[in-house]
Amino acid sequence: MARDRDGWEYTDRGARWAPTVAIQMSDLIYDKYGQEYDEAKGQLDNLVRAAQRDAAEKLSEAGHEEAARLIFPTYPEENDSE
């Protein structure tokens, strides 16, 4: 899929910019290195997780539990794995 490769989605109505999360994140942090890169990547990862969590919550409220779990699966807490 072209969207995965370069961020462009081609339809019968023409091309439109529709990047994946990975492509958009790369565009935002391509010029950062070392600690600056790690901090920016961490902040963006947190933003993505928050958006996934919000979308999953809205799907759950609408009665779509299975779809919500696909977007944001429930993982055991770190201390639950002992």
PDB file of C-alpha atoms in Angstrom:
ATOM      1  CA  MET A   1       0.000   0.000   0.000  1.00  0.00           C
ATOM      2  CA  ALA A   2       1.434   3.379  -0.977  1.00  0.00           C
ATOM      3  CA  ARG A   3       0.287   4.932   2.299  1.00  0.00           C
ATOM      4  CA  ASP A   4       2.667   2.638   4.203  1.00  0.00           C
ATOM      5  CA  ARG A   5       5.517   3.519   1.866  1.00  0.00           C
ATOM      6  CA  ASP A   6       5.307   7.296   1.452  1.00  0.00           C
ATOM      7  CA  GLY A   7       2.192   8.600   3.219  1.00  0.00           C
ATOM      8  CA  TRP A   8       0.129   9.201   0.112  1.00  0.00           C
ATOM      9  CA  GLU A   9      -3.190   7.464  -0.448  1.00  0.00           C
ATOM     10  CA  TYR A  10      -4.444   7.172  -4.015  1.00  0.00           C
ATOM     11  CA  THR A  11      -8.165   6.945  -4.689  1.00  0.00           C
ATOM     12  CA  ASP A  12     -10.411   7.438  -7.688  1.00  0.00           C
ATOM     13  CA  ARG A  13     -10.767  11.081  -6.517  1.00  0.00           C
ATOM     14  CA  GLY A  14      -7.000  11.638  -6.615  1.00  0.00           C
ATOM     15  CA  ALA A  15      -4.106  11.599  -4.201  1.00  0.00           C
ATOM     16  CA  ARG A  16      -4.313  12.775  -0.606  1.00  0.00           C
ATOM     17  CA  TRP A  17      -1.850  12.971   2.254  1.00  0.00           C
ATOM     18  CA  ALA A  18      -2.797  10.256   4.756  1.00  0.00           C
ATOM     19  CA  PRO A  19       0.381   9.177   6.549  1.00  0.00           C
ATOM     20  CA  THR A  20       0.633   6.265   8.918  1.00  0.00           C
ATOM     21  CA  VAL A  21       1.667   6.970  12.497  1.00  0.00           C
ATOM     22  CA  ALA A  22       5.191   5.725  11.780  1.00  0.00           C
ATOM     23  CA  ILE A  23       5.617   7.990   8.742  1.00  0.00           C
ATOM     24  CA  GLN A  24       4.283  11.042  10.546  1.00  0.00           C
ATOM     25  CA  MET A  25       6.509  10.395  13.557  1.00  0.00           C
ATOM     26  CA  SER A  26       9.531  10.018  11.279  1.00  0.00           C
ATOM     27  CA  ASP A  27       8.730  13.339   9.633  1.00  0.00           C
ATOM     28  CA  LEU A  28       8.669  15.031  13.039  1.00  0.00           C
ATOM     29  CA  ILE A  29      11.886  13.583  14.475  1.00  0.00           C
ATOM     30  CA  TYR A  30      14.137  12.901  11.471  1.00  0.00           C
ATOM     31  CA  ASP A  31      16.492  15.732  12.451  1.00  0.00           C
ATOM     32  CA  LYS A  32      16.907  14.833  16.131  1.00  0.00           C
ATOM     33  CA  TYR A  33      19.701  12.734  17.600  1.00  0.00           C
ATOM     34  CA  GLY A  34      20.666  11.195  20.911  1.00  0.00           C
ATOM     35  CA  GLN A  35      18.762  12.323  23.992  1.00  0.00           C
ATOM     36  CA  GLU A  36      16.714  14.863  22.025  1.00  0.00           C
ATOM     37  CA  TYR A  37      15.539  12.060  19.701  1.00  0.00           C
ATOM     38  CA  ASP A  38      14.730   9.745  22.622  1.00  0.00           C
ATOM     39  CA  GLU A  39      12.709  12.433  24.406  1.00  0.00           C
ATOM     40  CA  ALA A  40      10.774  13.475  21.296  1.00  0.00           C
ATOM     41  CA  LYS A  41      10.079   9.836  20.351  1.00  0.00           C
ATOM     42  CA  GLY A  42       8.872   9.104  23.885  1.00  0.00           C
ATOM     43  CA  GLN A  43       6.513  12.084  23.831  1.00  0.00           C
ATOM     44  CA  LEU A  44       5.121  11.079  20.453  1.00  0.00           C
ATOM     45  CA  ASP A  45       4.699   7.453  21.593  1.00  0.00           C
ATOM     46  CA  ASN A  46       2.730   8.740  24.590  1.00  0.00           C
ATOM     47  CA  LEU A  47       0.548  10.838  22.281  1.00  0.00           C
ATOM     48  CA  VAL A  48      -0.169   7.839  20.050  1.00  0.00           C
ATOM     49  CA  ARG A  49      -1.064   5.670  23.069  1.00  0.00           C
ATOM     50  CA  ALA A  50      -3.370   8.405  24.388  1.00  0.00           C
ATOM     51  CA  ALA A  51      -5.143   8.657  21.016  1.00  0.00           C
ATOM     52  CA  GLN A  52      -5.514   4.865  20.869  1.00  0.00           C
ATOM     53  CA  ARG A  53      -6.836   4.805  24.422  1.00  0.00           C
ATOM     54  CA  ASP A  54      -9.360   7.577  23.664  1.00  0.00           C
ATOM     55  CA  ALA A  55     -10.566   5.833  20.499  1.00  0.00           C
ATOM     56  CA  ALA A  56     -10.896   2.508  22.321  1.00  0.00           C
ATOM     57  CA  GLU A  57     -12.850   4.172  25.122  1.00  0.00           C
ATOM     58  CA  LYS A  58     -15.300   5.728  22.649  1.00  0.00           C
ATOM     59  CA  LEU A  59     -15.765   2.389  20.882  1.00  0.00           C
ATOM     60  CA  SER A  60     -16.394   0.662  24.216  1.00  0.00           C
ATOM     61  CA  GLU A  61     -18.989   3.258  25.164  1.00  0.00           C
ATOM     62  CA  ALA A  62     -20.712   2.612  21.834  1.00  0.00           C
ATOM     63  CA  GLY A  63     -20.818  -1.128  22.540  1.00  0.00           C
ATOM     64  CA  HIS A  64     -17.952  -2.196  20.278  1.00  0.00           C
ATOM     65  CA  GLU A  65     -15.761  -3.977  22.833  1.00  0.00           C
ATOM     66  CA  GLU A  66     -13.994  -6.238  20.332  1.00  0.00           C
ATOM     67  CA  ALA A  67     -12.982  -3.305  18.115  1.00  0.00           C
ATOM     68  CA  ALA A  68     -11.815  -1.393  21.182  1.00  0.00           C
ATOM     69  CA  ARG A  69      -9.574  -4.286  22.224  1.00  0.00           C
ATOM     70  CA  LEU A  70      -8.021  -4.358  18.742  1.00  0.00           C
ATOM     71  CA  ILE A  71      -7.124  -0.661  18.972  1.00  0.00           C
ATOM     72  CA  PHE A  72      -5.937  -0.702  22.573  1.00  0.00           C
ATOM     73  CA  PRO A  73      -5.536  -4.186  24.052  1.00  0.00           C
ATOM     74  CA  THR A  74      -5.659  -4.644  27.788  1.00  0.00           C
ATOM     75  CA  TYR A  75      -2.253  -5.684  29.014  1.00  0.00           C
ATOM     76  CA  PRO A  76      -1.525  -7.002  32.508  1.00  0.00           C
ATOM     77  CA  GLU A  77       0.003  -4.499  34.905  1.00  0.00           C
ATOM     78  CA  GLU A  78       3.737  -4.918  35.449  1.00  0.00           C
ATOM     79  CA  ASN A  79       3.246  -6.204  38.994  1.00  0.00           C
ATOM     80  CA  ASP A  80       0.521  -8.664  37.879  1.00  0.00           C
ATOM     81  CA  SER A  81       3.017 -10.791  35.929  1.00  0.00           C
ATOM     82  CA  GLU A  82       4.778 -12.053  39.085  1.00  0.00           C
TER      83      GLU A  82
END
